[in-house]
Short mmCIF file of C-alpha atoms and ligand atoms in Angstrom, two decimals:
data_model
loop_
_atom_site.label_atom_id
_atom_site.label_comp_id
_atom_site.label_asym_id
_atom_site.label_seq_id
_atom_site.Cartn_x
_atom_site.Cartn_y
_atom_site.Cartn_z
CA MET B 1 -0.07 0.28 0.37
CA ILE B 2 0.87 3.94 -0.82
CA ASP B 3 -0.02 6.10 1.85
CA LEU B 4 -0.51 9.36 0.90
CA HIS B 5 -2.42 10.82 4.27
CA CYS B 6 -0.87 9.98 7.90
CA HIS B 7 0.67 12.23 11.15
CA LEU B 8 3.83 9.70 11.63
CA LEU B 9 6.25 12.49 12.20
CA PRO B 10 6.32 13.26 15.50
CA GLY B 11 5.72 15.56 18.30
CA VAL B 12 4.29 18.49 15.39
CA ASP B 13 0.95 18.19 15.47
CA ASP B 14 -1.97 15.90 16.92
CA GLY B 15 -0.62 13.25 15.65
CA ALA B 16 3.08 11.06 17.10
CA ARG B 17 3.53 11.87 19.84
CA ASP B 18 6.96 11.74 19.69
CA MET B 19 9.72 9.36 18.11
CA ASP B 20 9.18 6.59 19.94
CA GLU B 21 5.26 6.03 19.24
CA ALA B 22 6.75 7.59 15.41
CA LEU B 23 8.28 4.44 15.46
CA ALA B 24 6.13 2.33 16.94
CA LEU B 25 3.31 3.29 13.64
CA ALA B 26 6.64 2.88 11.30
CA LYS B 27 7.44 -0.11 11.80
CA LEU B 28 3.52 -1.36 12.71
CA ALA B 29 2.71 0.09 8.56
CA VAL B 30 5.23 -2.01 7.25
CA GLU B 31 4.16 -4.83 8.94
CA GLN B 32 0.54 -4.23 7.22
CA GLY B 33 1.59 -3.72 3.88
CA ILE B 34 2.60 0.02 3.43
CA THR B 35 6.04 0.24 2.14
CA HIS B 36 5.77 4.01 1.02
CA SER B 37 4.04 6.69 3.57
CA VAL B 38 3.89 10.78 2.31
CA LEU B 39 3.38 12.28 5.87
CA THR B 40 0.70 14.63 6.10
CA PRO B 41 1.90 16.89 8.86
CA HIS B 42 -2.32 19.45 9.94
CA ILE B 43 -1.51 23.18 8.91
CA HIS B 44 -3.94 24.98 10.56
CA LEU B 45 -2.98 28.53 11.35
CA ARG B 46 -4.70 29.06 14.87
CA HIS B 47 -3.87 25.01 15.71
CA TYR B 48 -0.75 23.60 14.15
CA PRO B 49 0.94 27.61 12.37
CA ASN B 50 3.93 24.61 11.34
CA THR B 51 6.08 25.34 7.84
CA LEU B 52 7.92 24.07 5.17
CA GLU B 53 10.63 25.28 6.67
CA SER B 54 9.56 24.39 9.92
CA LEU B 55 8.36 20.63 9.65
CA THR B 56 11.24 20.40 7.44
CA PRO B 57 13.96 19.32 10.19
CA HIS B 58 11.64 17.05 11.86
CA TYR B 59 11.75 15.11 8.88
CA GLN B 60 14.82 14.98 8.00
CA ASN B 61 15.65 13.54 12.10
CA PHE B 62 12.82 11.05 11.43
CA LYS B 63 14.67 10.00 8.09
CA ARG B 64 17.65 9.03 9.02
CA THR B 65 16.37 7.27 12.33
CA LEU B 66 13.66 5.38 10.48
CA ARG B 67 17.30 4.42 8.32
CA GLU B 68 19.50 3.69 12.02
CA ARG B 69 17.01 1.52 12.88
CA GLY B 70 16.02 -0.30 9.97
CA ILE B 71 12.83 0.26 9.93
CA PRO B 72 12.17 0.27 6.05
CA LEU B 73 9.48 3.00 5.69
CA HIS B 74 9.65 4.81 2.88
CA ILE B 75 9.15 8.83 3.02
CA ALA B 76 8.33 11.98 2.03
CA LEU B 77 6.92 15.14 3.55
CA GLY B 78 3.61 16.64 2.38
CA ALA B 79 0.86 18.73 4.33
CA GLU B 80 -2.25 17.83 5.31
CA VAL B 81 -3.96 21.66 4.80
CA ARG B 82 -6.83 23.48 6.89
CA MET B 83 -9.21 25.04 3.94
CA ALA B 84 -8.95 29.00 4.83
CA PRO B 85 -9.72 31.68 2.95
CA GLU B 86 -5.97 32.82 2.99
CA LEU B 87 -5.49 30.21 0.93
CA LEU B 88 -5.62 32.77 -1.70
CA LEU B 89 -4.09 35.58 -0.01
CA GLY B 90 -0.62 35.92 -2.12
CA ASN B 91 -0.84 33.13 -3.34
CA ALA B 92 -0.13 31.37 -0.34
CA TRP B 93 -1.11 27.77 -1.93
CA LYS B 94 2.91 27.75 -3.47
CA ALA B 95 4.83 27.43 -0.03
CA LEU B 96 2.35 24.92 1.46
CA PRO B 97 4.55 20.93 1.01
CA LYS B 98 2.60 19.03 -1.81
CA LEU B 99 1.68 15.14 -1.57
CA GLY B 100 3.06 14.45 -5.53
CA LYS B 101 1.79 16.05 -8.83
CA THR B 102 -0.44 14.77 -11.33
CA PRO B 103 0.74 12.95 -14.81
CA ASP B 104 0.40 16.04 -16.28
CA GLY B 105 1.88 17.73 -13.92
CA LYS B 106 -0.09 19.12 -12.18
CA PRO B 107 1.07 20.13 -7.83
CA VAL B 108 -1.48 18.32 -6.25
CA LEU B 109 -2.77 19.55 -2.45
CA LEU B 110 -4.24 17.58 0.41
CA LEU B 111 -6.68 20.04 1.90
CA GLU B 112 -8.89 19.60 5.05
CA MET B 113 -12.52 20.78 6.17
CA PRO B 114 -13.50 22.06 9.50
CA TYR B 115 -16.07 18.46 9.98
CA SER B 116 -18.54 20.60 11.87
CA HIS B 117 -19.57 21.66 8.50
CA VAL B 118 -19.31 22.68 4.79
CA PRO B 119 -18.03 25.99 4.68
CA ALA B 120 -20.10 28.51 2.53
CA GLY B 121 -17.77 28.89 -0.07
CA THR B 122 -16.10 25.68 -0.65
CA ASP B 123 -16.36 24.74 -4.08
CA GLN B 124 -15.69 28.27 -5.31
CA LEU B 125 -12.00 27.70 -3.99
CA LEU B 126 -12.44 24.50 -5.00
CA ARG B 127 -12.98 25.73 -8.10
CA TRP B 128 -10.35 28.95 -7.64
CA LEU B 129 -7.38 26.51 -6.38
CA ILE B 130 -7.53 24.44 -9.67
CA GLY B 131 -7.84 26.80 -11.93
CA GLN B 132 -4.84 27.88 -11.02
CA GLY B 133 -3.62 24.13 -11.59
CA VAL B 134 -3.56 22.77 -8.70
CA GLN B 135 -5.51 19.22 -8.05
CA PRO B 136 -6.98 20.05 -5.27
CA VAL B 137 -7.64 16.91 -3.13
CA VAL B 138 -10.08 16.81 0.00
CA ALA B 139 -9.55 14.62 3.18
CA HIS B 140 -11.92 12.37 4.64
CA PRO B 141 -15.27 13.35 3.12
CA GLU B 142 -17.34 11.44 4.54
CA ARG B 143 -16.55 11.99 8.34
CA ASN B 144 -17.41 15.34 7.98
CA ARG B 145 -20.83 16.58 9.30
CA ASP B 146 -22.90 18.64 6.52
CA VAL B 147 -21.45 15.44 4.15
CA ILE B 148 -23.48 12.84 7.00
CA ALA B 149 -26.14 15.06 6.23
CA HIS B 150 -26.41 14.81 2.99
CA PRO B 151 -23.71 12.80 1.06
CA THR B 152 -24.50 14.22 -2.70
CA LEU B 153 -23.02 17.73 -1.09
CA ALA B 154 -19.06 14.79 -1.31
CA LEU B 155 -20.34 15.12 -4.62
CA THR B 156 -21.14 17.67 -5.59
CA LEU B 157 -17.20 18.74 -3.67
CA LYS B 158 -16.20 16.19 -6.55
CA GLY B 159 -18.25 18.36 -9.10
CA THR B 160 -15.95 20.72 -9.15
CA GLY B 161 -12.79 18.34 -9.92
CA ALA B 162 -11.59 17.73 -7.11
CA TRP B 163 -10.67 14.29 -5.98
CA LEU B 164 -11.76 12.70 -2.63
CA GLN B 165 -9.88 10.83 -0.29
CA GLY B 166 -11.96 8.13 2.24
CA THR B 167 -10.65 6.99 4.83
CA LEU B 168 -9.59 3.09 5.85
CA SER B 169 -10.84 2.90 9.65
CA ALA B 170 -13.79 4.93 8.55
CA LEU B 171 -14.78 1.82 6.36
CA GLY B 172 -14.35 -0.31 9.18
CA GLY B 173 -16.31 1.68 11.37
CA SER B 174 -13.94 2.79 13.37
CA PHE B 175 -15.79 6.50 13.49
CA GLY B 176 -19.01 4.63 14.23
CA GLU B 177 -21.75 3.95 12.38
CA ASP B 178 -23.67 6.34 10.56
CA ILE B 179 -19.38 7.74 8.82
CA LYS B 180 -18.84 4.06 7.76
CA ARG B 181 -22.95 4.07 6.28
CA VAL B 182 -21.55 6.77 4.64
CA ALA B 183 -18.37 6.26 3.52
CA TRP B 184 -19.58 2.56 2.05
CA GLU B 185 -21.87 5.47 -0.46
CA LEU B 186 -19.86 7.25 -1.73
CA LEU B 187 -17.09 4.29 -2.46
CA ARG B 188 -19.60 2.48 -4.21
CA LYS B 189 -20.75 5.61 -6.26
CA ASP B 190 -16.74 5.53 -6.80
CA ALA B 191 -16.70 9.06 -5.58
CA TYR B 192 -12.92 8.16 -4.40
CA HIS B 193 -9.76 8.53 -5.87
CA TYR B 194 -7.83 6.86 -3.14
CA LEU B 195 -7.64 5.45 0.83
CA ALA B 196 -5.57 6.28 3.60
CA SER B 197 -4.71 5.13 6.78
CA ASP B 198 -5.05 9.35 7.87
CA ALA B 199 -2.96 7.10 11.03
CA HIS B 200 -1.79 9.19 14.98
CA ARG B 201 -2.03 7.95 17.19
CA ILE B 202 -0.31 4.12 18.27
CA ASP B 203 -3.82 3.00 20.76
CA LYS B 204 -5.93 4.60 17.92
CA ARG B 205 -6.01 5.43 14.26
CA SER B 206 -2.85 3.41 13.70
CA THR B 207 -1.69 2.54 10.59
CA ARG B 208 -3.04 -1.44 11.41
CA VAL B 209 -5.16 -1.37 7.57
CA GLU B 210 -4.77 -4.79 6.70
CA HIS B 211 -8.42 -6.25 8.38
CA VAL B 212 -10.27 -3.32 6.76
CA LEU B 213 -8.26 -4.10 2.83
CA SER B 214 -8.69 -7.97 3.35
CA LEU B 215 -12.51 -5.82 3.93
CA LEU B 216 -12.97 -3.99 0.67
CA ALA B 217 -11.38 -6.66 -1.32
CA GLU B 218 -13.92 -9.39 0.27
CA GLN B 219 -17.15 -6.59 -0.66
CA MET B 220 -15.48 -4.50 -4.22
CA GLY B 221 -13.12 -7.15 -5.42
CA ARG B 222 -8.89 -6.79 -5.22
CA GLU B 223 -9.08 -4.59 -8.18
CA VAL B 224 -10.52 -1.91 -6.87
CA VAL B 225 -7.98 -2.65 -3.37
CA THR B 226 -5.29 -2.41 -5.22
CA ALA B 227 -6.31 0.99 -7.24
CA LEU B 228 -7.11 2.69 -4.76
CA THR B 229 -4.53 2.04 -2.37
CA HIS B 230 -1.73 1.68 -4.45
CA ASP B 231 -1.51 2.16 -8.27
CA ARG B 232 -3.45 5.69 -8.02
CA PRO B 233 -1.63 6.90 -5.39
CA TRP B 234 1.62 5.19 -6.73
CA ALA B 235 0.62 7.73 -9.60
CA LEU B 236 0.74 11.12 -7.91
CA VAL B 237 4.59 9.97 -6.39
CA ALA B 238 6.96 8.05 -7.45
CA SER B 239 8.40 10.66 -8.88
CA ARG B 240 9.46 11.82 -5.25
CA PHE B 241 10.96 7.55 -4.09
CA ILE B 242 11.92 7.26 -7.32
FE1 FE2 H 1 -6.10 14.04 8.71
#
């Protein structure tokens, strides 16, 4: 599996609390069949004012430690950016860490909505970014309260040209029955461009993905799982690892 959304980088957001936890998550990821992970720490102006510059030393330290400990997880640095009007100011999006590039060369930006609602103007923001030559990915729409009440809202966001990323553990039921139902509905409607772990901590929301991948293969077939967790994500990040 190629994981394009996880919070393994220690001490920079609500993900791994320290290096030990980050290494445990990385070790578990490898055991679970994850070979490559793009680390996506939160960038949120109020709560996590991370920048590419502030994250880079943490990333280099983690990468070096993985190598020293012999944990064969290949990593790259991205970010999960909270959607905000500030993204429009002075082309602020240009300085943000990207996940990778589309096959036709567009930078891919992972964006997060608040959980409480879909803010007014979200579709315009996505269209504006697309107009700037960016490919936006909306993280875990299945966990947004407006989408839970009206799953077609996620399809409206997709209609702008943005991609949607689903969370494996949501499909497994870790976030409750309502979110599970919406996640499966979006999956069956082929709304997700890819699926990711969104792993945070070793004791909950970890890199343990095997059981959900098996369940998905049973329900949807192995080809669908391979496309959503390997082929499509790899197409975006291969150039970062080779
Ligand atoms: Fe996340």
